[in-house]
Coordinates of C-alpha atoms in Angstrom, one line a residue:
Chain A
M594 CA 30.0 -31.0 -3.5
N595 CA 31.3 -34.4 -4.9
S596 CA 27.9 -35.8 -5.3
I597 CA 26.8 -32.8 -7.2
L598 CA 29.6 -33.0 -9.6
A599 CA 28.9 -36.8 -9.9
F600 CA 25.3 -36.0 -10.7
L601 CA 26.3 -33.5 -13.3
Y602 CA 28.5 -36.1 -14.9
F603 CA 25.7 -38.5 -15.0
I604 CA 23.5 -36.0 -16.6
L605 CA 26.1 -35.2 -19.2
L606 CA 26.8 -38.7 -19.7
Y607 CA 23.5 -40.2 -19.7
G608 CA 21.4 -37.3 -20.8
G609 CA 23.3 -36.7 -23.9
G610 CA 22.2 -39.9 -25.3
E611 CA 21.0 -40.6 -28.8
K612 CA 17.3 -41.2 -28.0
G613 CA 16.1 -38.2 -26.2
G614 CA 18.6 -37.0 -23.5
L615 CA 18.1 -34.3 -20.9
L616 CA 20.5 -31.9 -22.7
D617 CA 19.4 -32.6 -26.3
V618 CA 18.4 -29.5 -28.1
N619 CA 15.5 -29.7 -30.3
P620 CA 15.5 -27.1 -33.1
G621 CA 11.6 -27.7 -33.6
L622 CA 10.8 -27.0 -29.8
I623 CA 12.9 -23.9 -30.0
F624 CA 11.2 -22.6 -33.1
W625 CA 7.6 -23.6 -31.3
T626 CA 8.6 -21.8 -28.2
V627 CA 9.7 -18.7 -29.8
I628 CA 6.6 -18.6 -32.1
T629 CA 4.4 -19.6 -29.0
F630 CA 5.8 -16.8 -26.9
I631 CA 6.0 -14.1 -29.5
I632 CA 2.3 -14.8 -30.3
L633 CA 1.3 -14.7 -26.8
L634 CA 3.3 -11.7 -26.2
L635 CA 1.6 -9.9 -29.2
I636 CA -1.9 -10.9 -28.2
L637 CA -1.9 -10.0 -24.6
K638 CA -0.1 -6.8 -25.5
K639 CA -2.9 -5.8 -27.6
I640 CA -5.9 -7.1 -25.7
A641 CA -4.6 -7.3 -22.2
W642 CA -1.6 -5.4 -21.2
M643 CA -2.4 -2.1 -22.7
P644 CA -5.8 -1.9 -21.3
I645 CA -4.6 -3.1 -18.1
L646 CA -1.7 -0.9 -17.4
K647 CA -4.0 2.2 -18.8
A648 CA -6.6 1.5 -16.2
I649 CA -4.0 0.9 -13.5
S650 CA -2.3 4.3 -14.3
E651 CA -5.7 5.8 -14.8
R652 CA -6.8 4.5 -11.3
E653 CA -3.5 5.8 -9.6
E654 CA -3.9 9.0 -11.3
K655 CA -7.4 9.3 -9.9
I656 CA -6.2 8.2 -6.5
K657 CA -3.5 11.0 -6.5
R658 CA -6.2 13.5 -7.8
D659 CA -8.5 12.5 -5.0
I660 CA -6.1 12.7 -2.2
E661 CA -4.9 16.1 -3.3
E662 CA -8.5 17.1 -3.6
A663 CA -9.1 15.9 -0.2
E664 CA -6.0 17.5 1.2
K665 CA -7.2 20.9 -0.4
K666 CA -10.7 20.4 1.0
F667 CA -9.2 19.5 4.4
K668 CA -6.9 22.6 4.3
E669 CA -10.2 24.7 3.3
A670 CA -12.0 23.1 6.2
E671 CA -9.1 23.9 8.6
E672 CA -9.2 27.4 7.6
L673 CA -13.0 27.7 8.0
H674 CA -13.0 26.2 11.1
R675 CA -10.3 28.5 12.3
R676 CA -12.4 31.1 11.1
H677 CA -15.3 30.0 12.9
Q678 CA -13.4 29.7 15.9
Q679 CA -12.2 33.4 15.8
A680 CA -15.6 34.5 15.0
L681 CA -17.0 32.6 18.0
E682 CA -14.1 33.9 20.6
E683 CA -14.9 37.3 19.3
A684 CA -18.6 36.9 20.1
E685 CA -17.6 35.4 23.3
Y686 CA -15.8 38.5 24.1
R687 CA -18.4 40.9 23.0
V688 CA -20.9 39.0 25.1
R689 CA -18.5 39.2 28.0
Q690 CA -18.1 43.0 27.3
L691 CA -21.7 43.5 27.1
L692 CA -22.6 41.7 30.1
S693 CA -19.9 43.5 32.3
E694 CA -21.0 46.9 30.8
G695 CA -24.6 46.0 31.6
R696 CA -23.7 44.8 35.1
E697 CA -21.7 48.1 35.7
Y698 CA -24.6 50.1 34.3
A699 CA -27.0 48.2 36.7
N700 CA -24.8 48.9 39.6
R701 CA -24.6 52.6 38.7
V702 CA -28.4 52.7 38.4
R703 CA -28.7 50.9 41.7
D704 CA -26.3 53.1 43.3
D705 CA -28.2 56.2 41.9
I706 CA -31.3 54.9 43.2
I707 CA -30.1 54.0 46.7
A708 CA -28.3 57.7 46.8
K709 CA -31.6 59.2 45.8
A710 CA -33.5 57.2 48.2
N711 CA -31.0 58.0 51.0
V712 CA -31.4 61.5 50.4
E713 CA -35.4 61.3 50.1
A714 CA -35.4 59.5 53.5
Q715 CA -33.2 61.9 55.0
K716 CA -35.3 64.6 53.9
I717 CA -38.5 63.1 55.0
F718 CA -36.8 62.4 58.1
E719 CA -35.5 66.1 58.7
S720 CA -39.1 67.3 57.9
A721 CA -40.6 64.8 60.3
R722 CA -38.0 65.9 63.0
L723 CA -39.0 69.5 62.3
E724 CA -42.5 69.1 62.4
I725 CA -42.0 67.1 65.9
E726 CA -39.8 70.0 67.2
N727 CA -42.6 72.5 66.3
Q728 CA -45.4 70.3 67.6
K729 CA -43.3 70.1 70.8
I730 CA -42.7 73.9 71.0
E731 CA -46.4 74.4 70.5
A732 CA -47.5 71.8 72.9
M733 CA -44.9 73.2 75.4
N734 CA -46.5 76.7 75.0
E735 CA -49.9 75.4 75.1
L736 CA -48.8 73.2 78.2
K737 CA -47.3 76.6 79.8
Q738 CA -50.6 78.6 79.0
I739 CA -52.4 75.6 80.6
V740 CA -50.3 75.6 83.8
A741 CA -50.3 79.4 83.9
D742 CA -54.2 79.3 83.9
L743 CA -54.3 76.4 86.3
S744 CA -52.0 78.0 88.8
I745 CA -53.8 81.1 88.4
Q746 CA -57.0 79.4 89.3
V747 CA -55.4 77.6 92.0
A748 CA -54.1 80.8 93.3
E749 CA -57.1 82.7 92.7
K750 CA -58.9 80.2 95.0
I751 CA -56.4 80.1 97.7
L752 CA -55.7 83.8 97.8
E753 CA -59.6 84.7 97.2
E754 CA -59.2 88.0 96.0
T755 CA -56.4 89.2 98.0
V756 CA -54.8 90.3 95.0
D757 CA -56.4 91.7 92.0
K758 CA -56.2 89.6 88.8
D759 CA -54.1 92.0 87.0
K760 CA -51.5 92.1 89.7
N761 CA -51.6 88.5 90.2
Q762 CA -51.3 87.7 86.6
K763 CA -48.0 89.8 86.5
L764 CA -46.7 87.9 89.4
I765 CA -47.2 84.6 88.0
D766 CA -45.9 85.6 84.6
Q767 CA -42.8 86.6 86.6
L768 CA -42.7 83.3 88.1
I769 CA -43.2 81.4 85.1
Q770 CA -40.2 83.3 83.5
K771 CA -38.1 82.2 86.4
L772 CA -39.0 78.6 85.6
P773 CA -36.4 76.6 83.9
K774 CA -37.0 76.5 80.0
G775 CA -37.5 73.1 78.4
Chain B
M1118 CA 37.9 -38.0 -10.6
N1119 CA 38.1 -41.8 -10.0
Y1120 CA 35.3 -41.3 -7.4
H1121 CA 33.2 -39.5 -9.6
E1122 CA 33.5 -41.9 -12.4
E1123 CA 32.6 -44.9 -10.1
I1124 CA 29.4 -43.0 -8.8
S1125 CA 28.5 -41.9 -12.4
D1126 CA 28.9 -45.6 -13.3
T1127 CA 26.6 -46.9 -10.6
L1128 CA 24.1 -44.2 -11.3
Q1129 CA 24.2 -45.2 -15.1
S1130 CA 23.9 -48.8 -14.5
I1131 CA 20.9 -48.3 -12.2
A1132 CA 19.6 -45.7 -14.6
Q1133 CA 19.8 -48.3 -17.4
E1134 CA 18.2 -51.0 -15.7
K1135 CA 16.0 -49.5 -13.2
S1136 CA 15.2 -45.9 -13.6
G1137 CA 15.5 -45.1 -17.3
W1138 CA 11.8 -44.3 -16.7
I1139 CA 12.9 -41.1 -14.8
I1140 CA 14.4 -39.5 -17.8
D1141 CA 11.7 -40.8 -20.0
H1142 CA 9.4 -38.8 -17.9
L1143 CA 11.3 -35.6 -18.2
V1144 CA 12.3 -35.5 -21.7
D1145 CA 10.2 -34.7 -24.6
S1146 CA 8.2 -37.1 -26.3
N1147 CA 5.8 -37.5 -29.6
V1148 CA 2.9 -38.8 -27.4
L1149 CA 0.6 -37.8 -24.9
D1150 CA 0.6 -40.2 -22.3
F1151 CA -2.6 -40.8 -20.4
E1152 CA -1.7 -44.1 -18.7
P1153 CA -3.9 -46.3 -18.0
F1154 CA -6.2 -44.8 -20.3
G1155 CA -4.1 -45.0 -23.5
V1156 CA -1.9 -42.8 -25.3
L1157 CA -2.3 -39.8 -27.8
K1158 CA 0.0 -39.7 -30.7
L1159 CA 1.1 -36.3 -31.9
P1160 CA 1.4 -35.0 -35.5
T1161 CA 4.8 -33.8 -37.0
I1162 CA 4.9 -30.9 -39.3
H1163 CA 7.3 -31.8 -42.1
F1164 CA 8.1 -29.7 -45.3
E1165 CA 10.8 -28.7 -47.6
L1166 CA 11.9 -24.9 -47.7
F1167 CA 14.6 -23.8 -49.9
G1168 CA 15.9 -27.2 -50.3
F1169 CA 16.0 -27.9 -46.4
S1170 CA 14.1 -30.5 -45.0
I1171 CA 12.5 -28.9 -42.2
N1172 CA 10.8 -31.1 -39.3
L1173 CA 8.5 -29.4 -36.8
P1174 CA 7.1 -32.2 -34.6
I1175 CA 4.3 -31.0 -32.2
T1176 CA 5.6 -32.8 -29.1
K1177 CA 4.3 -32.8 -25.5
H1178 CA 6.1 -29.9 -24.5
V1179 CA 4.8 -27.9 -27.2
I1180 CA 1.3 -28.9 -26.3
F1181 CA 2.0 -27.8 -22.8
L1182 CA 3.3 -24.5 -24.1
W1183 CA 0.3 -23.8 -25.9
L1184 CA -1.7 -24.8 -22.9
A1185 CA 0.2 -22.5 -20.8
G1186 CA -0.2 -19.8 -23.3
L1187 CA -4.0 -20.3 -23.5
I1188 CA -4.4 -20.2 -19.7
V1189 CA -2.3 -17.1 -19.5
S1190 CA -4.4 -15.6 -22.2
I1191 CA -7.7 -16.5 -20.6
L1192 CA -6.4 -15.2 -17.3
F1193 CA -5.5 -11.8 -18.9
I1194 CA -8.6 -11.7 -20.9
I1195 CA -11.0 -11.9 -17.7
T1196 CA -8.5 -9.2 -16.1
A1197 CA -8.5 -6.7 -18.8
K1198 CA -12.5 -7.2 -19.3
S1199 CA -12.8 -6.5 -15.4
Y1200 CA -11.4 -3.2 -15.8
K1201 CA -14.0 -2.2 -18.3
K1202 CA -16.8 -2.5 -15.6
S1203 CA -14.7 -0.6 -12.9
L1204 CA -11.3 0.6 -12.2
V1205 CA -11.4 -1.2 -9.1
P1206 CA -10.6 -5.1 -9.8
T1207 CA -12.3 -8.0 -8.0
G1208 CA -11.6 -11.6 -7.6
L1209 CA -9.4 -13.0 -10.1
A1210 CA -8.5 -9.7 -11.6
N1211 CA -7.6 -8.5 -8.0
L1212 CA -5.0 -11.5 -7.8
I1213 CA -3.4 -10.9 -11.3
E1214 CA -3.1 -7.2 -10.7
M1215 CA -1.5 -7.5 -7.4
I1216 CA 1.3 -9.5 -9.3
I1217 CA 1.3 -7.2 -12.3
L1218 CA 1.7 -4.3 -9.8
F1219 CA 4.5 -6.5 -8.1
I1220 CA 6.3 -6.9 -11.5
R1221 CA 6.0 -3.0 -12.3
D1222 CA 6.8 -1.6 -9.1
E1223 CA 9.2 -4.1 -7.6
I1224 CA 11.0 -5.4 -10.5
V1225 CA 11.0 -3.3 -13.5
K1226 CA 10.9 0.0 -11.8
P1227 CA 14.0 -0.4 -9.5
T1228 CA 16.1 -2.2 -12.4
I1229 CA 15.2 -0.4 -15.6
G1230 CA 13.6 3.1 -14.3
E1231 CA 10.3 4.7 -14.1
K1232 CA 10.6 6.2 -17.8
Y1233 CA 10.7 2.7 -19.3
V1234 CA 7.8 1.0 -17.1
N1235 CA 5.2 0.8 -19.7
T1236 CA 7.5 -0.3 -22.3
F1237 CA 9.0 -3.2 -20.6
T1238 CA 6.2 -4.3 -18.1
P1239 CA 4.2 -6.2 -21.0
F1240 CA 7.3 -8.4 -22.0
L1241 CA 8.6 -9.0 -18.4
G1242 CA 5.0 -9.9 -17.3
T1243 CA 4.3 -12.0 -19.8
V1244 CA 7.6 -13.9 -19.5
F1245 CA 6.7 -14.2 -15.6
F1246 CA 3.2 -15.5 -16.2
F1247 CA 4.1 -17.8 -19.0
I1248 CA 7.2 -19.5 -17.1
L1249 CA 5.1 -19.7 -14.1
T1250 CA 2.2 -21.4 -15.8
C1251 CA 4.6 -23.8 -17.7
N1252 CA 6.1 -24.6 -14.2
L1253 CA 2.8 -25.3 -12.4
L1254 CA 1.5 -27.3 -15.3
G1255 CA 4.3 -29.6 -14.7
L1256 CA 3.2 -30.4 -11.3
L1257 CA -0.3 -31.6 -12.4
P1258 CA -1.0 -35.2 -13.1
Y1259 CA -0.2 -36.2 -16.5
G1260 CA 1.4 -32.8 -16.9
A1261 CA 4.6 -32.0 -18.4
T1262 CA 7.1 -29.2 -17.5
A1263 CA 8.1 -27.5 -20.7
T1264 CA 10.3 -25.3 -18.6
S1265 CA 12.5 -28.4 -17.6
N1266 CA 13.5 -28.8 -21.4
I1267 CA 16.6 -27.0 -22.2
S1268 CA 15.4 -26.2 -25.7
V1269 CA 12.5 -24.4 -24.3
T1270 CA 14.4 -22.4 -21.5
G1271 CA 17.1 -21.8 -24.3
A1272 CA 14.4 -20.1 -26.6
L1273 CA 13.1 -18.1 -23.5
A1274 CA 16.7 -16.9 -22.8
L1275 CA 17.1 -16.2 -26.6
I1276 CA 14.2 -13.9 -26.9
S1277 CA 15.3 -12.1 -23.4
F1278 CA 18.9 -11.8 -25.0
I1279 CA 17.3 -10.2 -28.1
V1280 CA 15.2 -7.9 -26.0
I1281 CA 18.1 -6.8 -23.9
Q1282 CA 20.5 -6.2 -26.8
F1283 CA 17.8 -4.2 -28.7
A1284 CA 16.7 -2.3 -25.6
G1285 CA 20.6 -1.3 -25.0
I1286 CA 21.2 -0.5 -28.7
K1287 CA 18.0 1.8 -29.0
K1288 CA 18.9 3.8 -26.2
N1289 CA 22.7 4.0 -26.8
G1290 CA 23.2 3.7 -30.5
I1291 CA 24.8 0.7 -31.9
I1292 CA 28.2 2.1 -31.6
G1293 CA 27.6 3.7 -28.2
Y1294 CA 26.2 0.6 -27.0
F1295 CA 29.3 -1.5 -27.7
K1296 CA 31.5 1.2 -26.7
G1297 CA 29.7 1.6 -23.3
L1298 CA 30.2 -2.3 -22.7
I1299 CA 33.6 -1.4 -21.5
P1300 CA 33.8 0.4 -18.2
H1301 CA 35.4 3.8 -17.8
G1302 CA 39.1 4.1 -16.6
V1303 CA 40.3 0.7 -18.3
P1304 CA 44.0 1.2 -19.2
V1305 CA 44.5 0.9 -23.0
F1306 CA 46.3 -2.1 -23.2
L1307 CA 43.5 -4.0 -21.3
L1308 CA 40.8 -3.0 -23.9
P1309 CA 41.1 -5.7 -26.3
I1310 CA 41.0 -8.2 -23.6
M1311 CA 38.2 -6.2 -21.7
F1312 CA 36.1 -6.2 -25.1
V1313 CA 36.4 -10.0 -25.5
V1314 CA 35.4 -10.5 -21.7
E1315 CA 32.3 -7.9 -22.2
I1316 CA 31.2 -9.7 -25.4
L1317 CA 31.3 -13.1 -23.8
G1318 CA 29.5 -11.5 -20.6
L1319 CA 26.6 -10.5 -23.1
F1320 CA 26.1 -14.2 -23.9
T1321 CA 26.8 -15.9 -20.4
K1322 CA 23.8 -13.8 -19.0
P1323 CA 21.2 -15.5 -21.2
F1324 CA 23.0 -18.7 -20.8
A1325 CA 22.9 -18.8 -17.2
L1326 CA 19.2 -17.8 -17.4
M1327 CA 18.7 -21.0 -19.6
I1328 CA 20.4 -23.3 -17.4
R1329 CA 19.1 -21.9 -14.1
L1330 CA 15.3 -22.4 -15.1
F1331 CA 16.1 -25.8 -16.9
A1332 CA 18.2 -27.1 -14.0
N1333 CA 15.8 -26.1 -11.2
M1334 CA 12.7 -27.4 -12.9
T1335 CA 14.3 -30.6 -13.7
A1336 CA 15.8 -31.3 -10.3
G1337 CA 12.6 -31.2 -8.4
H1338 CA 11.0 -33.6 -10.8
V1339 CA 14.0 -36.0 -10.7
V1340 CA 13.9 -36.1 -6.8
I1341 CA 10.2 -36.6 -6.7
L1342 CA 10.2 -39.5 -9.4
A1343 CA 13.3 -41.1 -7.6
L1344 CA 11.5 -41.0 -4.3
L1345 CA 8.5 -42.7 -5.6
G1346 CA 10.6 -45.0 -7.8
L1347 CA 12.2 -46.2 -4.5
I1348 CA 8.9 -48.3 -3.7
F1349 CA 9.2 -50.1 -7.0
I1350 CA 13.2 -50.5 -6.8
L1351 CA 13.2 -51.8 -3.2
K1352 CA 9.8 -53.9 -4.1
T1353 CA 8.1 -53.4 -0.9
P1354 CA 5.1 -51.3 0.1
F1355 CA 6.5 -50.4 3.4
I1356 CA 8.7 -47.8 2.0
S1357 CA 5.7 -46.1 0.5
P1358 CA 4.8 -43.9 3.6
V1359 CA 8.3 -42.5 3.7
S1360 CA 8.4 -42.0 -0.2
I1361 CA 5.2 -40.3 -0.3
L1362 CA 5.9 -37.9 2.7
F1363 CA 9.1 -37.1 1.2
A1364 CA 7.7 -36.6 -2.3
L1365 CA 5.1 -34.7 -0.9
F1366 CA 7.4 -32.3 1.0
I1367 CA 9.5 -31.9 -2.4
Y1368 CA 6.3 -31.2 -4.0
L1369 CA 5.6 -28.3 -2.0
L1370 CA 8.7 -27.2 -2.2
E1371 CA 8.4 -27.5 -6.2
L1372 CA 5.5 -24.9 -5.8
L1373 CA 7.7 -22.5 -4.4
V1374 CA 10.6 -23.2 -6.7
A1375 CA 8.0 -23.0 -9.5
L1376 CA 7.3 -19.2 -8.3
I1377 CA 10.9 -18.4 -7.4
Q1378 CA 12.0 -19.6 -10.7
A1379 CA 9.7 -17.6 -12.6
Y1380 CA 10.4 -14.5 -10.5
I1381 CA 14.3 -15.0 -10.8
F1382 CA 13.8 -15.3 -14.7
T1383 CA 11.8 -12.0 -14.9
M1384 CA 14.0 -10.1 -12.3
L1385 CA 17.3 -11.1 -13.9
S1386 CA 16.0 -9.9 -17.4
S1387 CA 14.8 -6.9 -16.1
L1388 CA 18.1 -6.4 -14.4
F1389 CA 20.0 -7.3 -17.7
I1390 CA 17.7 -4.9 -19.8
G1391 CA 18.2 -2.3 -17.0
M1392 CA 22.1 -2.7 -17.4
A1393 CA 22.0 -2.5 -21.1
I1394 CA 20.0 0.6 -21.0
H1395 CA 22.0 2.5 -18.1
Q1396 CA 25.6 1.7 -19.1
E1397 CA 27.1 4.2 -16.9
H1398 CA 26.6 2.1 -13.7

């Protein structure tokens, strides 16, 4: 602090000398400074400051506008995207629905076909069984006839006209009647 | 006080014997010094006006003021032209624009207000670039720091003072402005004192601007010259590495100070304009 004061004291003492000291005020220089500065300010204001500041604010305006527009576009895009998403979801839902409907229909058709086939098969089976039954009865009857004839022939051969043919026939019929059915 | 006088006497005796050249380097002169290539004598404009003999010497500092004005003009013309090509600046214009935007958004906008940005940015920007260029010119070889002359800083402070008062009067009206100088809620018996104090305050603000810029720009140069002068005072080359290193350090500091002082002058002018316009605060 002391040294600073000493320095100031020195400047005041020495600087204020007659031959151009540090603290001398020169009116001419003040004049020139003011003139220089004012001319500089006027020139710059006209040819530089106005265009520069205008350009800067124009650019700022443009950037602001661009950002706003971008935000708007972004919102639109988001809305569009949301709608597309919704449409996609709907489509997916429809597809799933259609698919399940189709599957259900197919199932139903398959069941129908199987059921019909079953019925058909049953019918065929039934008719075949009936046929077999009929055939069996017929065969049985035929067999009975053949057996009767054979036994008659055998008996005839054995008895050799001991009994006449009619009587014999009656006897054999009675015998057959006593045979167990089957 | 005895102590101060003693130191001052010592300094003075040294100054007169050995280091008068330091002051000679700092003060204005009528010649452009290009040692060892010679000197250039500068003319003086002298005329009579209304019976007054008016003397307007074109001194070294005037030349450097004009040089600074020229440099700033060229920089700004280049910048302004680059905007004609496109709204996006490139190269030099980009640097200038960065500083302009700083002045506009960080100095003028917070202190004066958004409404007045385009009114005061040209003035304050010109102040900033002009002072900065003057400060930096002083750091060049053969350069002189016009801003280390109290007449120059005084003139700049005077312009600042006039702008501050005009801004305040234009906004608040001449009566409203002087009424607004006194804060609200001051007791009646204090009014005369407050009025005097506030009027004095109007003048101390630019006075402080003047002294601050002058002292800062002078001090650095004094220190650099003193450090280099050590070599010749001690008459030994072995001191030169120390001197040069320290001088280099101070030189770099001076670069910073040149920027800071230009910024402070602009910032405070802006602040005072803001205070003159918005008196309610």
